[in-house]
Each structure stands twice: as structure tokens, then as C-alpha cells.
Amino acid sequence: MSAGSGSWRGRRVLVTGHTGFKGGWLCHWLRWLGAEVHGLALDPPTEPNLFSVARVGEALAADVRADIRDADAVLRAMRAAAPEVVFHLAAQPLVREGYRDPLGTLATNVIGTANVLEAARQTPSLRAIVVVATDKVYENQEIAAPFRETDPLGAHDPYSASKAAAEIVAASYRLSFFSKPGDARIASARSGNVIGGGDWAKDRLLPDCFAAFAAGQPARLRYPNAVRPWQHVLEPLAGYIELAERLLDDTATGVDRAWNFGPDAEGDVSVSTLAKLAAEIWGPPASVVVEPQQDQPHEAGLLRLDSTLARTALDWTPRWYLRTAVAKTVAWQKAWMSGADMSAETLKQIESYEREMLA
Ligand SMILES: NC(=O)c1ccc[n+]([C@@H]2O[C@H](COP(=O)([O-])OP(=O)(O)OC[C@H]3O[C@@H](n4cnc5c(N)ncnc54)[C@H](O)[C@@H]3O)[C@@H](O)[C@H]2O)c1
């Protein structure tokens, strides 16, 4: 498969969360494929941020700044964009922030998703909606088997609860309002822990490591033994694009459902393994120390995804294994530190990923 094997040229697309990390990469990629990309989000969540650094605005036909908790604002943005495809990424995406602000997290992630779907009901141009979920939506008993799409949803912390609830909302809208032939089709996409250039979010592993490495300090790890499915940001984005193409294809059946887009088993490594790999690729004097375990809020110890369904039914497959994913992330970060043109660097990585999809 190649993202863009379906035609994106001139297709009107709305990306919510375009000022964020994954949304910024997605906008550049969709524009590169020829789509007319409209964005809806709050201002960039960090300083610095991918949106400014990689000049994501240049990829956009429209850049609407609005809160998805505001139903009227979402409807106005949807009407103005008149999209055929919506990629819904806007969210409060951090587990620890979910502990700090559970109600805000639930409002943005659950009511915000409902507002997007409600506006979608009133948008006749719409044919496909990809709701971006997470690996954390599964009820996690910390058993070794990776999660399949049919496993029960559940949550320990407010962020995971909000994303699981958003998926249930999306499934209910699919069954209640988007079930007739000709209606827009809704799918949800659960990815792993994403790494890549341009992520400066708080409490995320590689951004924290890079800040320490650049300051000549050792990176200090919380939860060093927690195992996560790590993958480069372009891996799940390829899945979202492929998924949208299938949703647009009236002959493709059984696509409007939940999909996992996780790495191969070699990407399921501990926090300390990933941080040490990042330090090795960064080069001296980068180093890592494990903090003595303190009283930290609960985070899952073991989380893995089974992506067999996407591999077999969507022909999606991971391309950049862990070392490559980390090396691309370090290369992007160092290019930024040296003052390079980060729009060009971002597009260079997208083109190189596309070449591997065609290989
Ligand atoms: N980064 C990961 O490892 C990861 C893993 C799995 C799933 N996800 C999901 O991917 C999506 C994007 O995550 P990210 O890492 O790019 O996050 P990010 O924080 O970089 O971006 C979040 C985006 O959402 C927007 N936003 C937040 N609250 C909003 C609100 N109330 N109204 C309008 N816009 C709002 C922000 O402005 C920003 O554009 C989220 O849905 C997240 O849950 C991320």
C-alpha cells in the first residue's frame, strides 16, 4: 500500500488538532498528496511547536482557531470547510494532565468528539471520518497478550477513560446516524506511543530526553520498566490515510470500525530501553539515569497492540523499525537545533517514508 494510492488531489479535508504534533505532520502529508487541507484547533499547545517550526500554516487552505467544546464554533468551521474527509485528532492527549484536570480532559475528548460528530451530521459533503483514539482505550489487565480490536474497552485514569468514552460515542453515532447507504462512514484508529520530530509535549519520554541531552544533563526516567508500543509518527498517520481511502471506497466493506495501528513486537520495549537507544544515537555525552521509584500516578506497566487486522485487511504495515524511528526523530531534532529549514526537513522525512511504502 502507499498512502495516496487513492487520489487526494483537490480533496477537501478537515484536520482537527492541526496545531499539534501529529496533526502538523498529517497536514503536511495530506498537502503533499494534493489535498485541500482545513484546520480546526486551539493555538499550538507548546512553545516551541511543530506548527510554527515546520510552517504547517503554509500547507493549509484555512486555519480556524476554535475550541471543540464549543458546538457552534465546530459547526461553523465544518460548514466553511465542507470537507469530504475529517481526521479528528484534537484532544487533551496526556495521561498526567488527565490526572491534573479530569473534567477538562473529559470535556475536550468526549464532548468535543460528540460536537465534531454532531457537526458532521449536518455536513452533506462528508464521506469519511477517522476518529483518532489510542492504545490506552483497552481495559488493561497487564497480561502479556497484545490487545485486539475486539477486546473490551476500559480505563484506569481519566485520559484513558475519556478516549474510551469518545470511541463509544463515535460507535453510537455510527449506528444511530451514519448507517444508511450513502452516509459518511466512521472508523476509529488506535495507535501506540508515537515518537517523531516536533513533539515538545510535557511528560513525554523523548522530548524530556532531548531537553536533557541538549543541556548536557542525563535524562531522568519515571516508569523505566513500563513497556509501550513505540512507533514513528508517520506509521499511524499512514494507517489513518489508508483507512480514509478505504472509507471513501464504496466497494470496501467492513471498514467502519475500530483499527489498531501498532508497531511490530520489536517496537514493544521499555521506557529505559528506548531512552538508552536515544542516548546512543544522539551520541556522547547523552546519558540516562533511572530515578528511584517515587509516588507517581498510575500508568500501565505493559501495553501492546495486535495490528493483524490492519495488516491483512488494509495492507498496512510498519516500515520504520525502532532504531530507524529513533534515528529519524534525533535527526529532526538536531536539524532544528542547527537552524535548518524544518518544513523542508519534515517533507524530506515524509518523502523518504513514502518511498519505502512504494518499495
Ligand atoms: N502522541 C501520542 O503518542 C499519541 C498516541 C496515541 C494517540 N494520540 C492521539 O493523537 C491525537 C493528537 O495527539 P498529539 O500528540 O498530536 O497532541 P498535541 O497536544 O500535540 O495536539 C493536540 C491538538 O489538539 C488541539 N486541542 C486540544 N484541546 C482542544 C480543544 N478543546 N479544542 C480544539 N482543539 C484542541 C491542540 O490545539 C492541538 O492542535 C490525540 O487525539 C491523542 O489522544 C497521541
mmCIF file of C-alpha atoms and ligand atoms in Angstrom:
data_model
loop_
_atom_site.group_PDB
_atom_site.id
_atom_site.type_symbol
_atom_site.label_atom_id
_atom_site.label_comp_id
_atom_site.label_asym_id
_atom_site.label_seq_id
_atom_site.Cartn_x
_atom_site.Cartn_y
_atom_site.Cartn_z
ATOM 1 C CA MET A 1 0.000 0.000 0.000
ATOM 2 C CA SER A 2 1.068 3.599 -0.431
ATOM 3 C CA ALA A 3 -0.604 6.490 1.303
ATOM 4 C CA GLY A 4 -2.032 8.416 -1.586
ATOM 5 C CA SER A 5 -2.570 5.401 -3.793
ATOM 6 C CA GLY A 6 -6.141 6.689 -3.685
ATOM 7 C CA SER A 7 -6.374 10.147 -5.114
ATOM 8 C CA TRP A 8 -6.142 13.058 -2.673
ATOM 9 C CA ARG A 9 -5.637 15.705 -5.310
ATOM 10 C CA GLY A 10 -8.098 18.528 -4.646
ATOM 11 C CA ARG A 11 -9.964 16.581 -1.943
ATOM 12 C CA ARG A 12 -11.298 18.801 0.828
ATOM 13 C CA VAL A 13 -10.137 17.584 4.214
ATOM 14 C CA LEU A 14 -10.655 18.912 7.749
ATOM 15 C CA VAL A 15 -7.966 18.056 10.306
ATOM 16 C CA THR A 16 -8.844 18.850 13.911
ATOM 17 C CA GLY A 17 -5.769 19.296 16.090
ATOM 18 C CA HIS A 18 -3.698 20.677 13.183
ATOM 19 C CA THR A 19 -1.644 22.873 15.532
ATOM 20 C CA GLY A 20 -0.441 19.781 17.426
ATOM 21 C CA PHE A 21 2.313 17.248 16.869
ATOM 22 C CA LYS A 22 0.501 14.519 14.919
ATOM 23 C CA GLY A 23 -1.867 16.984 13.265
ATOM 24 C CA GLY A 24 1.040 19.055 11.928
ATOM 25 C CA TRP A 25 2.699 16.042 10.297
ATOM 26 C CA LEU A 26 -0.663 14.917 8.892
ATOM 27 C CA CYS A 27 -1.397 18.339 7.338
ATOM 28 C CA HIS A 28 1.999 18.413 5.621
ATOM 29 C CA TRP A 29 1.498 14.878 4.328
ATOM 30 C CA LEU A 30 -2.040 15.466 3.040
ATOM 31 C CA ARG A 31 -0.985 18.684 1.313
ATOM 32 C CA TRP A 32 1.985 16.867 -0.205
ATOM 33 C CA LEU A 33 -0.561 14.347 -1.586
ATOM 34 C CA GLY A 34 -2.506 17.245 -3.096
ATOM 35 C CA ALA A 35 -5.417 17.616 -0.652
ATOM 36 C CA GLU A 36 -7.020 20.951 0.251
ATOM 37 C CA VAL A 37 -6.433 20.933 3.997
ATOM 38 C CA HIS A 38 -8.513 22.886 6.521
ATOM 39 C CA GLY A 39 -7.532 23.000 10.186
ATOM 40 C CA LEU A 40 -9.548 23.385 13.391
ATOM 41 C CA ALA A 41 -7.814 23.576 16.765
ATOM 42 C CA LEU A 42 -6.728 25.767 19.628
ATOM 43 C CA ASP A 43 -3.390 27.512 19.424
ATOM 44 C CA PRO A 44 -0.308 25.263 19.479
ATOM 45 C CA PRO A 45 -0.094 23.534 22.861
ATOM 46 C CA THR A 46 3.642 24.098 23.443
ATOM 47 C CA GLU A 47 6.419 26.580 22.817
ATOM 48 C CA PRO A 48 8.290 25.737 20.637
ATOM 49 C CA ASN A 49 5.850 23.756 18.492
ATOM 50 C CA LEU A 50 5.772 21.899 15.187
ATOM 51 C CA PHE A 51 3.124 24.221 13.746
ATOM 52 C CA SER A 52 5.438 27.249 13.785
ATOM 53 C CA VAL A 53 8.774 25.476 13.428
ATOM 54 C CA ALA A 54 7.718 23.426 10.354
ATOM 55 C CA ARG A 55 5.473 26.193 8.952
ATOM 56 C CA VAL A 56 2.395 23.948 8.877
ATOM 57 C CA GLY A 57 0.272 27.015 8.083
ATOM 58 C CA GLU A 58 1.716 27.017 4.564
ATOM 59 C CA ALA A 59 0.063 23.618 3.964
ATOM 60 C CA LEU A 60 -3.385 24.930 4.880
ATOM 61 C CA ALA A 61 -6.273 26.368 2.903
ATOM 62 C CA ALA A 62 -7.838 27.538 6.187
ATOM 63 C CA ASP A 63 -6.647 27.745 9.790
ATOM 64 C CA VAL A 64 -9.552 28.044 12.241
ATOM 65 C CA ARG A 65 -8.711 28.515 15.929
ATOM 66 C CA ALA A 66 -11.680 27.386 17.997
ATOM 67 C CA ASP A 67 -12.477 25.186 20.969
ATOM 68 C CA ILE A 68 -14.119 21.866 20.077
ATOM 69 C CA ARG A 69 -16.108 22.128 23.307
ATOM 70 C CA ASP A 70 -17.998 24.958 21.549
ATOM 71 C CA ALA A 71 -20.568 23.161 19.355
ATOM 72 C CA ASP A 72 -21.482 26.284 17.346
ATOM 73 C CA ALA A 73 -17.851 27.048 16.554
ATOM 74 C CA VAL A 74 -17.261 23.464 15.412
ATOM 75 C CA LEU A 75 -20.336 23.603 13.160
ATOM 76 C CA ARG A 76 -19.217 26.926 11.643
ATOM 77 C CA ALA A 77 -15.750 25.502 10.908
ATOM 78 C CA MET A 78 -17.233 22.330 9.420
ATOM 79 C CA ARG A 79 -19.618 24.312 7.187
ATOM 80 C CA ALA A 80 -16.833 26.582 5.977
ATOM 81 C CA ALA A 81 -14.546 23.648 5.180
ATOM 82 C CA ALA A 82 -17.294 21.489 3.582
ATOM 83 C CA PRO A 83 -14.928 18.509 3.797
ATOM 84 C CA GLU A 84 -15.220 15.081 2.239
ATOM 85 C CA VAL A 85 -12.942 13.684 4.943
ATOM 86 C CA VAL A 86 -12.460 14.582 8.620
ATOM 87 C CA PHE A 87 -9.449 13.438 10.638
ATOM 88 C CA HIS A 88 -10.368 14.152 14.250
ATOM 89 C CA LEU A 89 -7.180 14.480 16.314
ATOM 90 C CA ALA A 90 -7.912 17.465 18.584
ATOM 91 C CA ALA A 91 -7.707 16.295 22.181
ATOM 92 C CA GLN A 92 -6.133 16.717 25.565
ATOM 93 C CA PRO A 93 -3.637 13.898 24.873
ATOM 94 C CA LEU A 94 -1.627 13.483 28.091
ATOM 95 C CA VAL A 95 -2.193 10.918 30.856
ATOM 96 C CA ARG A 96 -0.681 13.102 33.594
ATOM 97 C CA GLU A 97 -2.639 16.179 32.514
ATOM 98 C CA GLY A 98 -5.741 13.970 32.720
ATOM 99 C CA TYR A 99 -4.989 13.435 36.413
ATOM 100 C CA ARG A 100 -4.456 17.185 36.891
ATOM 101 C CA ASP A 101 -7.624 18.210 35.012
ATOM 102 C CA PRO A 102 -10.033 15.280 34.641
ATOM 103 C CA LEU A 103 -13.100 17.382 33.841
ATOM 104 C CA GLY A 104 -11.323 19.459 31.204
ATOM 105 C CA THR A 105 -9.935 16.277 29.662
ATOM 106 C CA LEU A 106 -13.358 14.632 29.565
ATOM 107 C CA ALA A 107 -14.990 17.753 28.153
ATOM 108 C CA THR A 108 -12.483 18.115 25.307
ATOM 109 C CA ASN A 109 -12.128 14.450 24.474
ATOM 110 C CA VAL A 110 -15.717 13.235 24.895
ATOM 111 C CA ILE A 111 -17.974 16.273 24.360
ATOM 112 C CA GLY A 112 -15.505 17.679 21.823
ATOM 113 C CA THR A 113 -15.725 14.444 19.815
ATOM 114 C CA ALA A 114 -19.524 14.496 20.057
ATOM 115 C CA ASN A 115 -19.519 18.103 18.802
ATOM 116 C CA VAL A 116 -17.396 17.107 15.794
ATOM 117 C CA LEU A 117 -19.737 14.192 15.004
ATOM 118 C CA GLU A 118 -22.827 16.338 15.520
ATOM 119 C CA ALA A 119 -21.445 18.907 13.047
ATOM 120 C CA ALA A 120 -20.622 16.016 10.723
ATOM 121 C CA ARG A 121 -24.321 15.064 10.669
ATOM 122 C CA GLN A 122 -25.048 18.467 9.182
ATOM 123 C CA THR A 123 -22.360 18.308 6.509
ATOM 124 C CA PRO A 124 -23.678 16.713 3.317
ATOM 125 C CA SER A 125 -20.272 16.776 1.596
ATOM 126 C CA LEU A 126 -18.802 14.423 4.203
ATOM 127 C CA ARG A 127 -17.956 10.830 3.245
ATOM 128 C CA ALA A 128 -15.347 9.634 5.748
ATOM 129 C CA ILE A 129 -14.457 10.341 9.386
ATOM 130 C CA VAL A 130 -11.364 8.983 11.122
ATOM 131 C CA VAL A 131 -11.556 9.396 14.904
ATOM 132 C CA VAL A 132 -8.081 9.198 16.375
ATOM 133 C CA ALA A 133 -8.097 7.070 19.509
ATOM 134 C CA THR A 134 -5.241 5.457 21.439
ATOM 135 C CA ASP A 135 -3.827 2.156 22.668
ATOM 136 C CA LYS A 136 -4.920 3.244 26.167
ATOM 137 C CA VAL A 137 -8.634 2.643 25.491
ATOM 138 C CA TYR A 138 -8.365 -1.056 26.389
ATOM 139 C CA GLU A 139 -9.195 -2.474 29.789
ATOM 140 C CA ASN A 140 -5.645 -3.341 30.818
ATOM 141 C CA GLN A 141 -5.159 -6.441 32.953
ATOM 142 C CA GLU A 142 -1.389 -6.242 32.228
ATOM 143 C CA ILE A 143 -1.312 -9.690 30.642
ATOM 144 C CA ALA A 144 1.299 -10.405 28.011
ATOM 145 C CA ALA A 145 -1.088 -10.833 25.060
ATOM 146 C CA PRO A 146 -1.360 -7.759 22.851
ATOM 147 C CA PHE A 147 -4.778 -6.121 22.559
ATOM 148 C CA ARG A 148 -7.065 -6.921 19.640
ATOM 149 C CA GLU A 149 -9.788 -4.563 18.433
ATOM 150 C CA THR A 150 -12.463 -6.821 19.906
ATOM 151 C CA ASP A 151 -11.048 -6.658 23.451
ATOM 152 C CA PRO A 152 -13.141 -4.740 25.996
ATOM 153 C CA LEU A 153 -12.611 -1.025 26.462
ATOM 154 C CA GLY A 154 -11.895 0.243 29.955
ATOM 155 C CA ALA A 155 -9.717 2.689 31.810
ATOM 156 C CA HIS A 156 -7.809 3.353 34.986
ATOM 157 C CA ASP A 157 -7.026 7.054 34.515
ATOM 158 C CA PRO A 158 -9.184 9.963 33.276
ATOM 159 C CA TYR A 159 -7.332 10.408 29.950
ATOM 160 C CA SER A 160 -7.832 6.747 29.020
ATOM 161 C CA ALA A 161 -11.459 6.937 30.183
ATOM 162 C CA SER A 162 -12.046 9.991 28.010
ATOM 163 C CA LYS A 163 -10.632 8.330 24.902
ATOM 164 C CA ALA A 164 -12.532 5.077 25.516
ATOM 165 C CA ALA A 165 -15.722 7.096 26.038
ATOM 166 C CA ALA A 166 -15.047 9.062 22.836
ATOM 167 C CA GLU A 167 -14.841 5.774 20.949
ATOM 168 C CA ILE A 168 -18.147 4.615 22.395
ATOM 169 C CA VAL A 169 -19.690 7.942 21.357
ATOM 170 C CA ALA A 170 -18.275 7.507 17.842
ATOM 171 C CA ALA A 171 -19.611 3.938 17.631
ATOM 172 C CA SER A 172 -23.054 5.097 18.762
ATOM 173 C CA TYR A 173 -23.109 7.888 16.143
ATOM 174 C CA ARG A 174 -22.102 5.350 13.504
ATOM 175 C CA LEU A 175 -25.008 3.071 14.418
ATOM 176 C CA SER A 176 -27.549 5.829 15.061
ATOM 177 C CA PHE A 177 -26.876 8.444 12.401
ATOM 178 C CA PHE A 178 -24.421 7.141 9.802
ATOM 179 C CA SER A 179 -25.718 3.680 8.977
ATOM 180 C CA LYS A 180 -27.614 4.184 5.702
ATOM 181 C CA PRO A 181 -26.017 3.625 2.293
ATOM 182 C CA GLY A 182 -24.519 6.924 1.171
ATOM 183 C CA ASP A 183 -23.965 8.181 4.725
ATOM 184 C CA ALA A 184 -20.464 9.181 5.767
ATOM 185 C CA ARG A 185 -18.554 6.256 7.264
ATOM 186 C CA ILE A 186 -16.804 6.476 10.656
ATOM 187 C CA ALA A 187 -13.757 4.496 11.785
ATOM 188 C CA SER A 188 -11.550 4.865 14.832
ATOM 189 C CA ALA A 189 -7.786 4.358 14.891
ATOM 190 C CA ARG A 190 -5.792 3.204 17.918
ATOM 191 C CA SER A 191 -2.065 3.795 17.675
ATOM 192 C CA GLY A 192 0.841 3.222 20.003
ATOM 193 C CA ASN A 193 3.112 5.745 21.720
ATOM 194 C CA VAL A 194 4.248 7.988 18.952
ATOM 195 C CA ILE A 195 7.709 9.479 18.552
ATOM 196 C CA GLY A 196 8.973 11.899 15.923
ATOM 197 C CA GLY A 197 10.403 15.344 15.371
ATOM 198 C CA GLY A 198 8.461 18.342 16.572
ATOM 199 C CA ASP A 199 6.971 16.926 19.770
ATOM 200 C CA TRP A 200 7.600 19.192 22.732
ATOM 201 C CA ALA A 201 4.733 17.891 24.907
ATOM 202 C CA LYS A 202 5.182 17.792 28.663
ATOM 203 C CA ASP A 203 5.898 14.448 30.325
ATOM 204 C CA ARG A 204 6.677 12.609 27.091
ATOM 205 C CA LEU A 205 9.797 10.487 27.021
ATOM 206 C CA LEU A 206 11.806 11.643 24.015
ATOM 207 C CA PRO A 207 11.033 15.368 24.396
ATOM 208 C CA ASP A 208 12.217 15.084 28.021
ATOM 209 C CA CYS A 209 15.327 13.135 26.948
ATOM 210 C CA PHE A 210 16.227 15.623 24.193
ATOM 211 C CA ALA A 211 15.872 18.585 26.546
ATOM 212 C CA ALA A 212 18.247 16.860 28.989
ATOM 213 C CA PHE A 213 20.732 15.767 26.278
ATOM 214 C CA ALA A 214 20.828 19.269 24.782
ATOM 215 C CA ALA A 215 21.509 20.736 28.239
ATOM 216 C CA GLY A 216 24.323 18.225 28.833
ATOM 217 C CA GLN A 217 22.327 16.569 31.646
ATOM 218 C CA PRO A 218 21.404 12.899 32.000
ATOM 219 C CA ALA A 219 17.763 12.125 31.165
ATOM 220 C CA ARG A 220 15.895 11.028 34.309
ATOM 221 C CA LEU A 221 13.297 8.320 33.806
ATOM 222 C CA ARG A 222 9.964 7.783 35.510
ATOM 223 C CA TYR A 223 8.430 4.321 34.985
ATOM 224 C CA PRO A 224 11.676 2.896 33.472
ATOM 225 C CA ASN A 225 10.230 -0.603 33.158
ATOM 226 C CA ALA A 226 6.912 0.360 31.557
ATOM 227 C CA VAL A 227 6.621 -1.354 28.156
ATOM 228 C CA ARG A 228 4.925 0.621 25.369
ATOM 229 C CA PRO A 229 4.352 0.077 21.656
ATOM 230 C CA TRP A 230 6.681 2.824 20.289
ATOM 231 C CA GLN A 231 6.392 3.906 16.674
ATOM 232 C CA HIS A 232 7.337 6.810 14.446
ATOM 233 C CA VAL A 233 4.522 9.310 13.894
ATOM 234 C CA LEU A 234 4.405 8.544 10.169
ATOM 235 C CA GLU A 235 3.444 4.907 10.857
ATOM 236 C CA PRO A 236 -0.021 5.524 12.342
ATOM 237 C CA LEU A 237 -0.556 8.507 10.019
ATOM 238 C CA ALA A 238 -0.051 6.156 7.055
ATOM 239 C CA GLY A 239 -2.709 3.982 8.679
ATOM 240 C CA TYR A 240 -5.137 6.902 9.097
ATOM 241 C CA ILE A 241 -4.680 7.930 5.453
ATOM 242 C CA GLU A 242 -5.110 4.374 4.195
ATOM 243 C CA LEU A 243 -8.178 3.986 6.403
ATOM 244 C CA ALA A 244 -9.721 7.170 4.982
ATOM 245 C CA GLU A 245 -9.071 5.911 1.457
ATOM 246 C CA ARG A 246 -10.934 2.698 2.233
ATOM 247 C CA LEU A 247 -13.808 4.609 3.849
ATOM 248 C CA LEU A 248 -14.075 6.653 0.653
ATOM 249 C CA ASP A 249 -14.189 3.496 -1.446
ATOM 250 C CA ASP A 250 -17.847 2.457 -1.642
ATOM 251 C CA THR A 251 -16.870 -1.062 -2.655
ATOM 252 C CA ALA A 252 -14.830 -1.629 0.545
ATOM 253 C CA THR A 253 -16.971 -3.234 3.226
ATOM 254 C CA GLY A 254 -16.411 -3.666 6.970
ATOM 255 C CA VAL A 255 -14.100 -0.654 7.191
ATOM 256 C CA ASP A 256 -16.244 1.469 9.515
ATOM 257 C CA ARG A 257 -14.973 0.019 12.771
ATOM 258 C CA ALA A 258 -12.002 0.280 15.175
ATOM 259 C CA TRP A 259 -8.454 -0.462 13.947
ATOM 260 C CA ASN A 260 -5.145 -0.958 15.738
ATOM 261 C CA PHE A 261 -2.019 0.555 14.176
ATOM 262 C CA GLY A 262 0.793 -0.579 16.459
ATOM 263 C CA PRO A 263 4.441 -1.455 15.824
ATOM 264 C CA ASP A 264 5.805 -4.951 15.330
ATOM 265 C CA ALA A 265 6.806 -6.714 18.557
ATOM 266 C CA GLU A 266 10.346 -5.279 18.269
ATOM 267 C CA GLY A 267 8.834 -1.843 18.938
ATOM 268 C CA ASP A 268 7.342 -3.032 22.257
ATOM 269 C CA VAL A 269 10.189 -2.038 24.573
ATOM 270 C CA SER A 270 10.578 -0.468 27.982
ATOM 271 C CA VAL A 271 10.988 3.230 28.652
ATOM 272 C CA SER A 272 14.597 2.649 29.700
ATOM 273 C CA THR A 273 15.440 0.653 26.530
ATOM 274 C CA LEU A 274 14.047 3.412 24.330
ATOM 275 C CA ALA A 275 15.779 6.196 26.274
ATOM 276 C CA LYS A 276 19.122 4.369 26.140
ATOM 277 C CA LEU A 277 18.737 3.855 22.379
ATOM 278 C CA ALA A 278 18.002 7.586 22.014
ATOM 279 C CA ALA A 279 21.131 8.439 24.046
ATOM 280 C CA GLU A 280 23.269 6.092 21.940
ATOM 281 C CA ILE A 281 22.001 7.572 18.651
ATOM 282 C CA TRP A 282 22.307 11.155 19.992
ATOM 283 C CA GLY A 283 25.928 10.440 20.900
ATOM 284 C CA PRO A 284 28.110 11.496 23.841
ATOM 285 C CA PRO A 285 27.625 12.961 26.367
ATOM 286 C CA ALA A 286 23.923 11.925 26.262
ATOM 287 C CA SER A 287 23.063 9.546 29.087
ATOM 288 C CA VAL A 288 20.158 8.185 31.085
ATOM 289 C CA VAL A 289 19.615 7.634 34.815
ATOM 290 C CA VAL A 290 16.764 5.803 36.438
ATOM 291 C CA GLU A 291 15.155 7.775 39.247
ATOM 292 C CA PRO A 292 14.335 5.849 42.396
ATOM 293 C CA GLN A 293 10.626 4.964 42.177
ATOM 294 C CA GLN A 294 8.604 7.745 43.758
ATOM 295 C CA ASP A 295 4.937 8.162 44.389
ATOM 296 C CA GLN A 296 3.814 8.597 40.768
ATOM 297 C CA PRO A 297 0.260 8.458 39.417
ATOM 298 C CA HIS A 298 -0.641 5.052 37.983
ATOM 299 C CA GLU A 299 0.363 4.315 34.403
ATOM 300 C CA ALA A 300 0.047 0.896 32.791
ATOM 301 C CA GLY A 301 3.155 -1.276 33.117
ATOM 302 C CA LEU A 302 2.525 -3.325 29.992
ATOM 303 C CA LEU A 303 0.668 -2.273 26.874
ATOM 304 C CA ARG A 304 0.933 -3.892 23.448
ATOM 305 C CA LEU A 305 -1.239 -3.806 20.318
ATOM 306 C CA ASP A 306 -2.077 -6.565 17.853
ATOM 307 C CA SER A 307 -2.350 -4.962 14.413
ATOM 308 C CA THR A 308 -3.014 -8.121 12.408
ATOM 309 C CA LEU A 309 -6.329 -6.761 11.179
ATOM 310 C CA ALA A 310 -4.796 -3.611 9.641
ATOM 311 C CA ARG A 311 -2.002 -5.708 8.115
ATOM 312 C CA THR A 312 -4.356 -8.164 6.475
ATOM 313 C CA ALA A 313 -7.409 -6.074 5.621
ATOM 314 C CA LEU A 314 -5.796 -2.671 4.938
ATOM 315 C CA ASP A 315 -2.433 -3.891 3.690
ATOM 316 C CA TRP A 316 -0.847 -1.523 6.240
ATOM 317 C CA THR A 317 2.474 -2.497 7.725
ATOM 318 C CA PRO A 318 5.105 -0.824 9.912
ATOM 319 C CA ARG A 319 8.076 0.426 7.865
ATOM 320 C CA TRP A 320 10.401 2.236 10.211
ATOM 321 C CA TYR A 321 11.549 -0.131 12.939
ATOM 322 C CA LEU A 322 12.550 1.180 16.324
ATOM 323 C CA ARG A 323 16.155 2.153 15.548
ATOM 324 C CA THR A 324 15.100 3.956 12.365
ATOM 325 C CA ALA A 325 12.211 5.668 14.169
ATOM 326 C CA VAL A 326 14.538 6.957 16.897
ATOM 327 C CA ALA A 327 17.245 7.914 14.387
ATOM 328 C CA LYS A 328 14.725 9.932 12.308
ATOM 329 C CA THR A 329 13.499 11.645 15.480
ATOM 330 C CA VAL A 330 17.031 12.519 16.627
ATOM 331 C CA ALA A 331 17.936 13.717 13.100
ATOM 332 C CA TRP A 332 14.904 16.029 13.036
ATOM 333 C CA GLN A 333 15.684 17.418 16.489
ATOM 334 C CA LYS A 334 19.338 18.051 15.629
ATOM 335 C CA ALA A 335 18.370 19.682 12.326
ATOM 336 C CA TRP A 336 16.106 22.035 14.275
ATOM 337 C CA MET A 337 18.867 22.781 16.784
ATOM 338 C CA SER A 338 21.207 23.670 13.927
ATOM 339 C CA GLY A 339 18.708 26.147 12.444
ATOM 340 C CA ALA A 340 17.721 24.087 9.360
ATOM 341 C CA ASP A 341 14.534 24.672 7.318
ATOM 342 C CA MET A 342 12.184 22.408 9.286
ATOM 343 C CA SER A 343 9.367 22.483 6.752
ATOM 344 C CA ALA A 344 11.829 21.041 4.227
ATOM 345 C CA GLU A 345 13.178 18.530 6.782
ATOM 346 C CA THR A 346 9.635 17.400 7.637
ATOM 347 C CA LEU A 347 8.740 16.951 3.967
ATOM 348 C CA LYS A 348 12.034 15.133 3.367
ATOM 349 C CA GLN A 349 11.097 12.561 6.021
ATOM 350 C CA ILE A 350 7.583 12.211 4.554
ATOM 351 C CA GLU A 351 9.032 11.646 1.071
ATOM 352 C CA SER A 352 11.501 9.098 2.376
ATOM 353 C CA TYR A 353 8.697 7.247 4.164
ATOM 354 C CA GLU A 354 6.564 7.303 1.003
ATOM 355 C CA ARG A 355 9.463 5.836 -0.991
ATOM 356 C CA GLU A 356 9.607 2.919 1.440
ATOM 357 C CA MET A 357 5.874 2.389 1.064
ATOM 358 C CA LEU A 358 6.311 2.077 -2.674
ATOM 359 C CA ALA A 359 9.380 -0.212 -2.396
HETATM 360 N N1 LIG B 1 1.274 11.419 20.759
HETATM 361 C C1 LIG B 1 0.978 10.139 21.050
HETATM 362 O O1 LIG B 1 1.828 9.350 21.466
HETATM 363 C C2 LIG B 1 -0.435 9.644 20.858
HETATM 364 C C3 LIG B 1 -0.670 8.265 20.968
HETATM 365 C C4 LIG B 1 -1.958 7.782 20.750
HETATM 366 C C5 LIG B 1 -2.975 8.668 20.424
HETATM 367 N N2 LIG B 1 -2.729 10.010 20.355
HETATM 368 C C6 LIG B 1 -3.856 10.879 19.979
HETATM 369 O O2 LIG B 1 -3.473 11.629 18.829
HETATM 370 C C7 LIG B 1 -4.094 12.905 18.850
HETATM 371 C C8 LIG B 1 -3.069 14.013 18.681
HETATM 372 O O3 LIG B 1 -2.131 13.939 19.742
HETATM 373 P P1 LIG B 1 -0.805 14.830 19.750
HETATM 374 O O4 LIG B 1 0.240 14.010 20.388
HETATM 375 O O5 LIG B 1 -0.562 15.376 18.396
HETATM 376 O O6 LIG B 1 -1.223 16.001 20.751
HETATM 377 P P2 LIG B 1 -0.854 17.564 20.772
HETATM 378 O O7 LIG B 1 -1.057 18.030 22.159
HETATM 379 O O8 LIG B 1 0.441 17.820 20.105
HETATM 380 O O9 LIG B 1 -2.004 18.199 19.860
HETATM 381 C C9 LIG B 1 -3.328 18.319 20.322
HETATM 382 C C10 LIG B 1 -4.108 19.188 19.365
HETATM 383 O O10 LIG B 1 -5.446 19.289 19.864
HETATM 384 C C11 LIG B 1 -5.789 20.663 19.972
HETATM 385 N N3 LIG B 1 -6.726 20.843 21.077
HETATM 386 C C12 LIG B 1 -6.577 20.482 22.381
HETATM 387 N N4 LIG B 1 -7.676 20.825 23.080
HETATM 388 C C13 LIG B 1 -8.537 21.398 22.183
HETATM 389 C C14 LIG B 1 -9.833 21.952 22.295
HETATM 390 N N5 LIG B 1 -10.508 21.993 23.461
HETATM 391 N N6 LIG B 1 -10.398 22.461 21.170
HETATM 392 C C15 LIG B 1 -9.753 22.450 19.981
HETATM 393 N N7 LIG B 1 -8.520 21.938 19.824
HETATM 394 C C16 LIG B 1 -7.931 21.409 20.919
HETATM 395 C C17 LIG B 1 -4.481 21.396 20.215
HETATM 396 O O11 LIG B 1 -4.600 22.769 19.906
HETATM 397 C C18 LIG B 1 -3.584 20.614 19.254
HETATM 398 O O12 LIG B 1 -3.784 21.090 17.945
HETATM 399 C C19 LIG B 1 -4.890 12.970 20.164
HETATM 400 O O13 LIG B 1 -6.219 12.603 19.887
HETATM 401 C C20 LIG B 1 -4.220 11.921 21.026
HETATM 402 O O14 LIG B 1 -5.093 11.423 22.004
HETATM 403 C C21 LIG B 1 -1.481 10.514 20.553
#
